PDB file of C-alpha atoms and ligand atoms in Angstrom:
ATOM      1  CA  UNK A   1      18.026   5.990  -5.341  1.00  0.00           C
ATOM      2  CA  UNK A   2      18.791   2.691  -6.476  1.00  0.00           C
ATOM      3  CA  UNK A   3      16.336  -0.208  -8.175  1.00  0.00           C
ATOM      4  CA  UNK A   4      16.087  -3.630  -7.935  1.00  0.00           C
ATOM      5  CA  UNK A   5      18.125  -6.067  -5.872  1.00  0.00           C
ATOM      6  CA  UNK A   6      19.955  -3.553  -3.881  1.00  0.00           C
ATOM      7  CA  UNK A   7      20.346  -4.839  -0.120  1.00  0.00           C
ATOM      8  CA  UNK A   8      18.804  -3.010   2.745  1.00  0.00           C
ATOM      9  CA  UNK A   9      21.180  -0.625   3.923  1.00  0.00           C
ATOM     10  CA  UNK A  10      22.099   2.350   5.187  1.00  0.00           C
ATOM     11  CA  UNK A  11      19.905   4.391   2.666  1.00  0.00           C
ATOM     12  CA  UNK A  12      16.963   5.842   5.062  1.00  0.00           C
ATOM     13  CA  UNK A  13      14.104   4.887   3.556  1.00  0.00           C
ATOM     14  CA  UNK A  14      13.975   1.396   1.347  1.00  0.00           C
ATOM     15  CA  UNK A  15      10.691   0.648  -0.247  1.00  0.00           C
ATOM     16  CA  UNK A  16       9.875  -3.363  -1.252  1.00  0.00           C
ATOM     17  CA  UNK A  17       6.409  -4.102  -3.544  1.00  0.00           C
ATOM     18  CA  UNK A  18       5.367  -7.700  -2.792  1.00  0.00           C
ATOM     19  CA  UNK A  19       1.712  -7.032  -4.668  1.00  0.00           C
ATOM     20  CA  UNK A  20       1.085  -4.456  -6.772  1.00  0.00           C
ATOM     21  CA  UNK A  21      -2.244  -5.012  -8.266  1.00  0.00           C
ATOM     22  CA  UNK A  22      -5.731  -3.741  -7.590  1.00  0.00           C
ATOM     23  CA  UNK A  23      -9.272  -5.032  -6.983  1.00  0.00           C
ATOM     24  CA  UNK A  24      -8.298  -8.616  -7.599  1.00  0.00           C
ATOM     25  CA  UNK A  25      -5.164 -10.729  -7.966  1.00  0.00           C
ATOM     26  CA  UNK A  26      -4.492 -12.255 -11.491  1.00  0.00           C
ATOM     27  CA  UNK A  27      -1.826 -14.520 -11.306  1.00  0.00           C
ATOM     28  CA  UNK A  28      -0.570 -16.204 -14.556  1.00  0.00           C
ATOM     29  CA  UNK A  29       1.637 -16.401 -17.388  1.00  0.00           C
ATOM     30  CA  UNK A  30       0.061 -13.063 -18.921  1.00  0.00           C
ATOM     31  CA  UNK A  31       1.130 -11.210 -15.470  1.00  0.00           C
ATOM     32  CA  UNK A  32       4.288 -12.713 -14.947  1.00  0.00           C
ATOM     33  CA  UNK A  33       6.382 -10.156 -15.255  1.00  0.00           C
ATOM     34  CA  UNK A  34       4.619  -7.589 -13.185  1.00  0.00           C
ATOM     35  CA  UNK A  35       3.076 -10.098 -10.798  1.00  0.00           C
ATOM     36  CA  UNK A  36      -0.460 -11.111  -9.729  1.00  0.00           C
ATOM     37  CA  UNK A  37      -0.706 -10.316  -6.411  1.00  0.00           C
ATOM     38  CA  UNK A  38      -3.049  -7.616  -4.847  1.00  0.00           C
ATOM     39  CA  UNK A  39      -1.715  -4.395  -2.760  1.00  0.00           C
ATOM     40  CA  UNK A  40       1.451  -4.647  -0.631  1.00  0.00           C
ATOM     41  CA  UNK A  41       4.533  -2.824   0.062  1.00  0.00           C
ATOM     42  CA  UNK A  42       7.334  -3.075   2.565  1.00  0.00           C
ATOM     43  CA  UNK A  43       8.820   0.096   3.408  1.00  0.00           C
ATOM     44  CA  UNK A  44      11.997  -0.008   6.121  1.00  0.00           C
ATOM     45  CA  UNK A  45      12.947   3.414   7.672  1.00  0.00           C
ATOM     46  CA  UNK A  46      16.065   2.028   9.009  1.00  0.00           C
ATOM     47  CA  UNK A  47      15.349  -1.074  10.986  1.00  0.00           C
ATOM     48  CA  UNK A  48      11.763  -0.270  11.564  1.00  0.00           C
ATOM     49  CA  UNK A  49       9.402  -2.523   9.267  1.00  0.00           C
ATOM     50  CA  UNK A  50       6.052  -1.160   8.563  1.00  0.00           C
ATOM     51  CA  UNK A  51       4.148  -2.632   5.898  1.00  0.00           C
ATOM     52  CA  UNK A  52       1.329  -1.092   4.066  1.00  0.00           C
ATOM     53  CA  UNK A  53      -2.035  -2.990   3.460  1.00  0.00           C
ATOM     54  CA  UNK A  54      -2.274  -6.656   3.361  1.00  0.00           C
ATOM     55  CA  UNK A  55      -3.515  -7.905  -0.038  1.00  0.00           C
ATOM     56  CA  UNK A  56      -2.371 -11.038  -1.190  1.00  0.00           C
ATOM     57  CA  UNK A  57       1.153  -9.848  -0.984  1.00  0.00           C
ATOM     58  CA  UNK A  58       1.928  -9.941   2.374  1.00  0.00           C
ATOM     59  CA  UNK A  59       1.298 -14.023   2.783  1.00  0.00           C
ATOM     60  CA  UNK A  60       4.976 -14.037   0.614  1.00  0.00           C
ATOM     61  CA  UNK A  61       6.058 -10.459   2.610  1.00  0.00           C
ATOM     62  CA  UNK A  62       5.306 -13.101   6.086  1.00  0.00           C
ATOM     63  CA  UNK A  63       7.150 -15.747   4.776  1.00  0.00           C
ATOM     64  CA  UNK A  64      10.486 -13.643   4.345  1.00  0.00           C
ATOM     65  CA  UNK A  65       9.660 -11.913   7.346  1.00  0.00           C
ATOM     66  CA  UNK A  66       9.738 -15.439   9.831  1.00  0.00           C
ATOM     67  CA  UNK A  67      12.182 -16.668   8.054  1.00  0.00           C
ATOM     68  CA  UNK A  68      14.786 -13.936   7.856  1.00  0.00           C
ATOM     69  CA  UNK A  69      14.030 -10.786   9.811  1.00  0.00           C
ATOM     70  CA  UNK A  70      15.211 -10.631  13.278  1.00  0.00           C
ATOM     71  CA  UNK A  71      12.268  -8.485  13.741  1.00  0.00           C
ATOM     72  CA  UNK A  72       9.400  -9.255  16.256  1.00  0.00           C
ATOM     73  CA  UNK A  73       7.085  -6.455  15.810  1.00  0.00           C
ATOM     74  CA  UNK A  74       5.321  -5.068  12.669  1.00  0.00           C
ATOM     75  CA  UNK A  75       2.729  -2.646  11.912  1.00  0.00           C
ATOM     76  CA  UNK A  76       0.739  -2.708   9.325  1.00  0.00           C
ATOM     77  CA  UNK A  77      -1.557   0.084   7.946  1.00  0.00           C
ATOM     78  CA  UNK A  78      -4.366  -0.427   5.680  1.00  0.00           C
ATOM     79  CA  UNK A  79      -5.493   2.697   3.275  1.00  0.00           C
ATOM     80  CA  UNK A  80      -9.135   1.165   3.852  1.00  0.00           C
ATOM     81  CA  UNK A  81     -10.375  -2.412   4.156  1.00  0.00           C
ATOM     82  CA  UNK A  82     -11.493  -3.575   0.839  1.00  0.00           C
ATOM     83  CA  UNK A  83     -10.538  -7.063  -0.132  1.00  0.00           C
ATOM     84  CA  UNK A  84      -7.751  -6.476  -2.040  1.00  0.00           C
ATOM     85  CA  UNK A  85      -5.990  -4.829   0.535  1.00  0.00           C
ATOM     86  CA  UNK A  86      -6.801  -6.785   3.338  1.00  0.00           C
ATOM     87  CA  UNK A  87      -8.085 -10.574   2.350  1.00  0.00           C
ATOM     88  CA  UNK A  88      -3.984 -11.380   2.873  1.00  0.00           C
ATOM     89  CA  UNK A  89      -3.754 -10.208   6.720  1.00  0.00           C
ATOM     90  CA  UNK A  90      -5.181 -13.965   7.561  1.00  0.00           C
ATOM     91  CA  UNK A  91      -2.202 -15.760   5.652  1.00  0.00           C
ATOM     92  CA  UNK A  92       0.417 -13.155   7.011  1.00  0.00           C
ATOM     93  CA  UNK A  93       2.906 -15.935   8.669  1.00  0.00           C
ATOM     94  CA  UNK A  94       3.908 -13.371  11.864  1.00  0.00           C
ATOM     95  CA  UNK A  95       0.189 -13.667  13.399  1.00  0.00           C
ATOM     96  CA  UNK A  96       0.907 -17.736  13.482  1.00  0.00           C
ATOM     97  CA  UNK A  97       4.430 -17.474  15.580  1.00  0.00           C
ATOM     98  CA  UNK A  98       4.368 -16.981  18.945  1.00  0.00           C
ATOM     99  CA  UNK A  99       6.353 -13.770  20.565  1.00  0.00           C
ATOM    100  CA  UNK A 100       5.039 -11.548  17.733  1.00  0.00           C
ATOM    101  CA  UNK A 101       3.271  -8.644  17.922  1.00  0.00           C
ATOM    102  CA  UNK A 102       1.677  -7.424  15.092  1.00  0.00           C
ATOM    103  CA  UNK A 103      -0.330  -3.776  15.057  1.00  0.00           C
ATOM    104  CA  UNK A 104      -3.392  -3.004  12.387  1.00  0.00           C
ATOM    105  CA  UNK A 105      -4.354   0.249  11.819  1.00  0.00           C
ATOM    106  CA  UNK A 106      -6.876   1.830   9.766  1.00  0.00           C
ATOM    107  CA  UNK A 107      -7.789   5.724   9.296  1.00  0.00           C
ATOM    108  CA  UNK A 108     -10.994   5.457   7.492  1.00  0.00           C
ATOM    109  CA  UNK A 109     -13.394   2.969   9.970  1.00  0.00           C
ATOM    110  CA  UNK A 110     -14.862   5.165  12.927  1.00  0.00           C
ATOM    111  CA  UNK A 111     -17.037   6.263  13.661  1.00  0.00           C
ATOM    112  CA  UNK A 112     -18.542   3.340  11.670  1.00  0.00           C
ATOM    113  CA  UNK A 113     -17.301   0.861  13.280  1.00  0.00           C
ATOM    114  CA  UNK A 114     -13.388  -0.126  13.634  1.00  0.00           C
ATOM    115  CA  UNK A 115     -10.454  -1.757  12.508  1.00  0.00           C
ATOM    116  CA  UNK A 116     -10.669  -4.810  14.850  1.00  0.00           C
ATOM    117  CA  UNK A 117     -14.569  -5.577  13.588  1.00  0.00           C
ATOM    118  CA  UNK A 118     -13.264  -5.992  10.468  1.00  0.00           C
ATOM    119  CA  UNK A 119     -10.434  -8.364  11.053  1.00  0.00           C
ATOM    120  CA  UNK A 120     -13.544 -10.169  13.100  1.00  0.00           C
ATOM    121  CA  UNK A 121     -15.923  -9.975  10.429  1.00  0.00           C
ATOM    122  CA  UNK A 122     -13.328 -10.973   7.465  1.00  0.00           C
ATOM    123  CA  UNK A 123     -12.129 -14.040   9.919  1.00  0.00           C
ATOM    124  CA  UNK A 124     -15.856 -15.564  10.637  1.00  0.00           C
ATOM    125  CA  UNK A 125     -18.142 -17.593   9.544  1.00  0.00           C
ATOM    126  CA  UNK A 126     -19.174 -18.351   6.386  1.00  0.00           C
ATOM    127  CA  UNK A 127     -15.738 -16.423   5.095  1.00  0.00           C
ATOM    128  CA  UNK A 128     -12.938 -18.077   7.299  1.00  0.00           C
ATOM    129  CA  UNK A 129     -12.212 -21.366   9.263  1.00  0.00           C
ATOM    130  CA  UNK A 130      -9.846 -19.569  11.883  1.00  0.00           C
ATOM    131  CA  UNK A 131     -10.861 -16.759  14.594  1.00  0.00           C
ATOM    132  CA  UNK A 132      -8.808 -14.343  15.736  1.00  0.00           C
ATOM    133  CA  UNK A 133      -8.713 -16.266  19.293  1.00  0.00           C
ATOM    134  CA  UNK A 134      -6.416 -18.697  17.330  1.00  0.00           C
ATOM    135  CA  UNK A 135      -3.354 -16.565  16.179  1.00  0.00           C
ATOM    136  CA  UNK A 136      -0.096 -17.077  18.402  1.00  0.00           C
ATOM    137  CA  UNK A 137       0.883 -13.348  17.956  1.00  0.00           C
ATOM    138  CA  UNK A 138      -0.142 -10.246  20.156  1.00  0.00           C
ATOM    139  CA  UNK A 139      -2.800  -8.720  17.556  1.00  0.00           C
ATOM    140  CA  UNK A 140      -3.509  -4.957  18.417  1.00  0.00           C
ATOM    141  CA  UNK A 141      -5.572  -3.213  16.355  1.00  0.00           C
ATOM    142  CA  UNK A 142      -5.144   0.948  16.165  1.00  0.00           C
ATOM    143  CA  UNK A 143      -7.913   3.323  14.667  1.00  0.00           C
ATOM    144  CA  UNK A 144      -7.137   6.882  14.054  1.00  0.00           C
ATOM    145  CA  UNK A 145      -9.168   9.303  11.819  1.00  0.00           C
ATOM    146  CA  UNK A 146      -7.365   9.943   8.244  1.00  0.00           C
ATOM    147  CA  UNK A 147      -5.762  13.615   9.090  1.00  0.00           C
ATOM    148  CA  UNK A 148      -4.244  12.448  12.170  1.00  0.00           C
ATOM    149  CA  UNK A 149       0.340  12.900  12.221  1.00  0.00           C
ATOM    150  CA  UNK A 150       0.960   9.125  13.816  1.00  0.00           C
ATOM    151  CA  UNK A 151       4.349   8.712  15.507  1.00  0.00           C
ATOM    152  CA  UNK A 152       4.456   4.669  15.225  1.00  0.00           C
ATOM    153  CA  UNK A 153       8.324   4.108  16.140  1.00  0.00           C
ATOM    154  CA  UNK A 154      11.530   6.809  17.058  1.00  0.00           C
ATOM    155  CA  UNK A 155      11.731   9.010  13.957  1.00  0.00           C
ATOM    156  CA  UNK A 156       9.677   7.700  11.837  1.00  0.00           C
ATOM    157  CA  UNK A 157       6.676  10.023  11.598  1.00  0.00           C
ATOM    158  CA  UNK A 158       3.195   9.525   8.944  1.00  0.00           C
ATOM    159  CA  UNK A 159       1.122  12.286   8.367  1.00  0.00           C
ATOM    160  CA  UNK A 160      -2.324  11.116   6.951  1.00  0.00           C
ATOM    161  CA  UNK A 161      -4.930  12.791   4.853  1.00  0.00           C
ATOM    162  CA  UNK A 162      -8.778  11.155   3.666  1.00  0.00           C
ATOM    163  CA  UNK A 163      -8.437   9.848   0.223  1.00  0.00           C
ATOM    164  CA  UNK A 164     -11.788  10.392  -2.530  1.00  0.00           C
ATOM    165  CA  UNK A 165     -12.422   6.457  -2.830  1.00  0.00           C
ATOM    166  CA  UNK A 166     -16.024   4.557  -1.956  1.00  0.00           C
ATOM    167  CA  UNK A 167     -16.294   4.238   1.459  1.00  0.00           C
ATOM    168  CA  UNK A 168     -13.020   6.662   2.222  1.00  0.00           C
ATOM    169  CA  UNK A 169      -9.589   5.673   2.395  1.00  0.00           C
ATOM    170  CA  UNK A 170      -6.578   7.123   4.073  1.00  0.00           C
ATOM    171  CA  UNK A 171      -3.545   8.497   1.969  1.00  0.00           C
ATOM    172  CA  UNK A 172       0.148   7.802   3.670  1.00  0.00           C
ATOM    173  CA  UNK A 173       3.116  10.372   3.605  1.00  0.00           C
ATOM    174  CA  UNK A 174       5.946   8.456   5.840  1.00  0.00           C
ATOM    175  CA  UNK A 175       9.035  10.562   6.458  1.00  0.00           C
ATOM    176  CA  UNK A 176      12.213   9.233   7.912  1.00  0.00           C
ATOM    177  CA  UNK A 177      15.733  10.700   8.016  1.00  0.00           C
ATOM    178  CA  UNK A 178      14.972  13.806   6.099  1.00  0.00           C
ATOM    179  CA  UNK A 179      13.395  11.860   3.361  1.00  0.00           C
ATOM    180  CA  UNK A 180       9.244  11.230   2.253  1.00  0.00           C
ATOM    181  CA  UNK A 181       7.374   8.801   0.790  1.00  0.00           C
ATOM    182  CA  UNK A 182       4.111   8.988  -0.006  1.00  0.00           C
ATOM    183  CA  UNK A 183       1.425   6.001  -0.498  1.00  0.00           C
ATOM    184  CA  UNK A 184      -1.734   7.168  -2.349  1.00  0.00           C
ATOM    185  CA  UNK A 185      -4.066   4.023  -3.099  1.00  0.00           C
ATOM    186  CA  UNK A 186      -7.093   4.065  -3.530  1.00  0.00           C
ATOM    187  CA  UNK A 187      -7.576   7.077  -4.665  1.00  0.00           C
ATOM    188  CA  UNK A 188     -10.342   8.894  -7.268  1.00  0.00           C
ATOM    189  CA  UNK A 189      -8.278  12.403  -8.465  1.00  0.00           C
ATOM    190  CA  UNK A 190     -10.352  13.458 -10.735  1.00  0.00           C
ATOM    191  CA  UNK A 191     -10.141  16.142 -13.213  1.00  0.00           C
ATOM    192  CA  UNK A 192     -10.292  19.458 -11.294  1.00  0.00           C
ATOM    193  CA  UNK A 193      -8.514  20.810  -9.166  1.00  0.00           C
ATOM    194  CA  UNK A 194      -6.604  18.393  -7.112  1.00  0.00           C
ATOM    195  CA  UNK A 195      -7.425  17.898  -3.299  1.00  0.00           C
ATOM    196  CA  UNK A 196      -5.506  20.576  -1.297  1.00  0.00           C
ATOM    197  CA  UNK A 197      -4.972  17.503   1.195  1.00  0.00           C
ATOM    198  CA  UNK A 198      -3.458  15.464  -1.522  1.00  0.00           C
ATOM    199  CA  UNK A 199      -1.148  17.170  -2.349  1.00  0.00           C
ATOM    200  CA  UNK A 200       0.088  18.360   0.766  1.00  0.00           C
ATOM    201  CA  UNK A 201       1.105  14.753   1.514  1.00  0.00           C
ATOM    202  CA  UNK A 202       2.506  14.001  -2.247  1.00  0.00           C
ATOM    203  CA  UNK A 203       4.706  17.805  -1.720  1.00  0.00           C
ATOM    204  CA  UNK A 204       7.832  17.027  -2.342  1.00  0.00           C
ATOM    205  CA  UNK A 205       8.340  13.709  -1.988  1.00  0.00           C
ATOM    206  CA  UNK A 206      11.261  11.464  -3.112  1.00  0.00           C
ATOM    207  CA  UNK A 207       8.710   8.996  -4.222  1.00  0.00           C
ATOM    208  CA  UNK A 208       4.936   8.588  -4.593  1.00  0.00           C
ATOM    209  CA  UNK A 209       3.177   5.362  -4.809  1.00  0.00           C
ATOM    210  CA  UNK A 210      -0.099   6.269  -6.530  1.00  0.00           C
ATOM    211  CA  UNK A 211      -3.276   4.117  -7.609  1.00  0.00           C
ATOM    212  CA  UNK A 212      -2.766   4.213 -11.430  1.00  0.00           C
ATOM    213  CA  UNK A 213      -5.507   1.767 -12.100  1.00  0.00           C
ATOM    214  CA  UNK A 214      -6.866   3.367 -15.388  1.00  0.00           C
ATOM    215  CA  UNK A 215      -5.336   4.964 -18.351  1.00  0.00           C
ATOM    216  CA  UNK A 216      -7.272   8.453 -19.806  1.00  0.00           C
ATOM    217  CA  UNK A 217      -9.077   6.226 -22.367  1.00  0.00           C
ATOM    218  CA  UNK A 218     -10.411   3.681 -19.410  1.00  0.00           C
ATOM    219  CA  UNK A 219     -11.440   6.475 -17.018  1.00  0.00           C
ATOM    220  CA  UNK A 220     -14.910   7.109 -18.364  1.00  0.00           C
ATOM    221  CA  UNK A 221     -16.214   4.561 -17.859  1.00  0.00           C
ATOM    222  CA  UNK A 222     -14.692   4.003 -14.486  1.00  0.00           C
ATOM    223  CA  UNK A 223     -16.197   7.257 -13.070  1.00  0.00           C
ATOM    224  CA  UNK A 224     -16.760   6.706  -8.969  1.00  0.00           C
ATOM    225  CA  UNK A 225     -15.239   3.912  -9.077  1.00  0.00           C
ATOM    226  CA  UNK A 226     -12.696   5.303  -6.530  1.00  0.00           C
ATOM    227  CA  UNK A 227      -9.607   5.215  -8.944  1.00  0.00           C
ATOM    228  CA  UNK A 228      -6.847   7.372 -10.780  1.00  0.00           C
ATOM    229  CA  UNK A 229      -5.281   6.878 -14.357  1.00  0.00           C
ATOM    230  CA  UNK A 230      -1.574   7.357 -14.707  1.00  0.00           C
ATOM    231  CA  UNK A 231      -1.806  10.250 -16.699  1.00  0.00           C
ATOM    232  CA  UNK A 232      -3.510  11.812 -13.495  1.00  0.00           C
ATOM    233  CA  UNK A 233      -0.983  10.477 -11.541  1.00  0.00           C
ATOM    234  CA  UNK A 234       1.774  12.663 -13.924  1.00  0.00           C
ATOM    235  CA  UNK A 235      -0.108  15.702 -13.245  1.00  0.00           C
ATOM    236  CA  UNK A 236      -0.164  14.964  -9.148  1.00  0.00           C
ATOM    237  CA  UNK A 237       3.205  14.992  -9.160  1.00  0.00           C
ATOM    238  CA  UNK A 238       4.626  17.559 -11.258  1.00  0.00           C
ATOM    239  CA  UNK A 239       1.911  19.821  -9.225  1.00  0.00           C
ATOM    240  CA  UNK A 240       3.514  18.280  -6.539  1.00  0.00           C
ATOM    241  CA  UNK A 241       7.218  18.711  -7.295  1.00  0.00           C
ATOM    242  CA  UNK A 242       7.988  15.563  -6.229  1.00  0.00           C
ATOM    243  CA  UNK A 243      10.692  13.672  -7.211  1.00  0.00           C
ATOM    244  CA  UNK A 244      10.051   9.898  -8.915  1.00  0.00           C
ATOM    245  CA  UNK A 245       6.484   8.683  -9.398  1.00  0.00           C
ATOM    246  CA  UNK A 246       6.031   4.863  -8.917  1.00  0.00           C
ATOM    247  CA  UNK A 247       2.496   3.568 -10.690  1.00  0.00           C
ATOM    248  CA  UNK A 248       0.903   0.992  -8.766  1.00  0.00           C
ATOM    249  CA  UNK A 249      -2.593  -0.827  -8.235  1.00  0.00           C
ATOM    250  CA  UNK A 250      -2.528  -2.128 -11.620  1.00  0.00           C
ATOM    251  CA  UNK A 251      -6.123  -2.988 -13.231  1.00  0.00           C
ATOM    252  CA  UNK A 252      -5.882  -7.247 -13.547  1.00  0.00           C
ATOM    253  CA  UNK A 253      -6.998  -6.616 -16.995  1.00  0.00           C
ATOM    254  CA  UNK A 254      -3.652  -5.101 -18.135  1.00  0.00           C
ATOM    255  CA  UNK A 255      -1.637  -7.794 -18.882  1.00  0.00           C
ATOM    256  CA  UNK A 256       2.915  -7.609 -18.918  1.00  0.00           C
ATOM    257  CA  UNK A 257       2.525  -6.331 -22.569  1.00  0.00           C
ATOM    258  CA  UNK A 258      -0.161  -3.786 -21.824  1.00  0.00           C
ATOM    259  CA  UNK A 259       1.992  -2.689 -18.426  1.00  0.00           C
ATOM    260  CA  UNK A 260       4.979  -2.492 -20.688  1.00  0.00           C
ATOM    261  CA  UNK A 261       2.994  -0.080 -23.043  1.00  0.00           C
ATOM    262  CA  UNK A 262       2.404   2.146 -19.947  1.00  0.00           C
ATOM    263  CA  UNK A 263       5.564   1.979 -18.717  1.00  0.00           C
ATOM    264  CA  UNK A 264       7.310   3.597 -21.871  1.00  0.00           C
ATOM    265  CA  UNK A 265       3.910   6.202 -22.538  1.00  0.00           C
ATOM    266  CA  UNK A 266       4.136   7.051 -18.691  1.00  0.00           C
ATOM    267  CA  UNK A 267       8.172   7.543 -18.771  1.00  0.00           C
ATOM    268  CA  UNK A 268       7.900   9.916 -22.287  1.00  0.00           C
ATOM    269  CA  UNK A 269       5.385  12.054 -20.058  1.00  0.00           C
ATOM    270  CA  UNK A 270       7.486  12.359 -16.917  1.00  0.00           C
ATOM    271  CA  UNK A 271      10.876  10.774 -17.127  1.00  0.00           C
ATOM    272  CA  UNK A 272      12.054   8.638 -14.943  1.00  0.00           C
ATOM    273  CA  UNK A 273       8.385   7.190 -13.756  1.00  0.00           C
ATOM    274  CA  UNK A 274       8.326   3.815 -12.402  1.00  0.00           C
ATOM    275  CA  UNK A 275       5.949   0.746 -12.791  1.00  0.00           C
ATOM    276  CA  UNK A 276       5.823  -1.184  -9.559  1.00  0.00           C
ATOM    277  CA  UNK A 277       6.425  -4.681 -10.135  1.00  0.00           C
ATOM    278  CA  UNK A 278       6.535  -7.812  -7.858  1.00  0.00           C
ATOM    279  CA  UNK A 279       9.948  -7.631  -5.816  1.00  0.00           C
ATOM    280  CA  UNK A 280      11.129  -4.366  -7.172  1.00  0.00           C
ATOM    281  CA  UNK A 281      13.164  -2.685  -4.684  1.00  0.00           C
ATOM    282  CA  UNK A 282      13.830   0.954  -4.278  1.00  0.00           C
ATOM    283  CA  UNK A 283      15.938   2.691  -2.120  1.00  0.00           C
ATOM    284  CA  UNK A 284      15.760   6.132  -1.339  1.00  0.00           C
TER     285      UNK A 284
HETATM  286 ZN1   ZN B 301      -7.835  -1.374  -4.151  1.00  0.00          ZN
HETATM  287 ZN1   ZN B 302     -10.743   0.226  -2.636  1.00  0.00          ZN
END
């Protein structure tokens, strides 16, 4: 597993953060080094892009993607549809080229409503100039219920499980070539006994992502709020025998030196834990 920089390669699984924040983005000198913008990660298994959620970090993520991938055809799966993981899909440059096709899916929606009302809904009036009649790209939108195994390209399989959050969310475990990654935002873990669910999908995993929005001192006041503190996060994955633990879904209160304070506190409790920062690469 290798950090920062390393070119996509013949590794299996090679994981990209282009926002890493929660609730809001923050950008500014205070959150330069960690980066402002809200909830998204690349992850390539192989030459298959998917992309999970669309905060503000996947208008950058499109950029790249027209201008250098020789990929036409990304899917993109949301944990749940709350701004700050899906106020980026209108700015995401694929849905504005023509010959794309671009696939949203969402595990937490139905029988509610689904994935495609909310696109509609977050690209209408009074929020939005441009419908989704206007995008160039083939737009499909894909519900499935959080629990579901999806098979969304040859190999490359992601078992799901319902996340503790308001309103539900869906938790990620994406395996690929004998390896597993798993994606756990947004995510309330609580202090008891954690979700048999949960932890099925963080088992053994090379890597989890995990909402680390809190530390133990912030957490009580932050009770239902739908979020984990890192120390939580330490506990998931040692119950979980997993191997590296990546915090992510930073608060936009902690600024660099209040990340950097994490970062060494979280890496004396379990060493080798990571703190996902803006273009921080890992490859698995
Ligand atoms: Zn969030
Ligand atoms: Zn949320």
């Amino acid at each position: 597993m290798a950090l920062n920089g390393a070119a996509i390669s013949a590794t299996p699984i090679s994981v990209r953060f282009w926002g890493v924040r929660g609730s809001v983005s923050c950008p500014g000198p205070s959150t330069a080094n960690y980066g402002g913008n809200t909830s998204c990660v690349e992850i390539r298994c192989g030459q298959h892009i998917l992309i999970f959620d669309a905060g503000t970090g996947i208008r950058p993520l499109g950029n790249a993607l027209v201008k250098l991938s020789p990929s036409t055809d990304f899917d993109v799966f949301l944990s749940h549809c709350h701004i700050d993981h899906l106020g980026g899909l209108p700015f995401f440059a694929p849905l504005f080229t023509s010959n794309q096709v671009v696939r949203v899916w969402a595990g937490n929606l139905q029988p509610v409503c689904g994935i495609e009302d909310a696109v509609r809904k977050l690209m209408s009036f009074p929020h939005f100039p441009i419908q989704l009649e206007s995008l160039k790209a083939k737009v499909e939108f894909r519900d499935f219920r959080a629990g579901e195994t999806i098979h969304p390209r040859p190999g490359v399989t992601l078992r799901t499980a319902p996340l503790k959050h308001p309103g539900g969310a869906t938790g990620y475990r994406i395996e690929y070539g004998n390896q597993s990654v798993a994606y756990l935002t947004d995510i309330e873990i609580g202090d008891g006994p954690i979700d048999p669910p949960l932890l099925e999908l963080a088992k053994d995993a090379a890597l989890i992502i995990l909402d680390a929005t809190y530390t133990d001192e912030e957490l009580p006041a932050h009770i239902g709020w739908g979020h984990s503190s890192w120390q939580q996060g330490v506990r998931l994955a040692n119950a979980a025998g997993a191997g590296r633990l990546c915090l992510f879904h930073h608060s936009p209160e902690h600024d660099d030196t209040t990340m950097d304070s994490i970062k060494t506190a979280a890496d004396a409790a379990r060493p080798g834990t990571m703190v996902a920062s803006e273009g921080m690469q890992i490859e698995i």
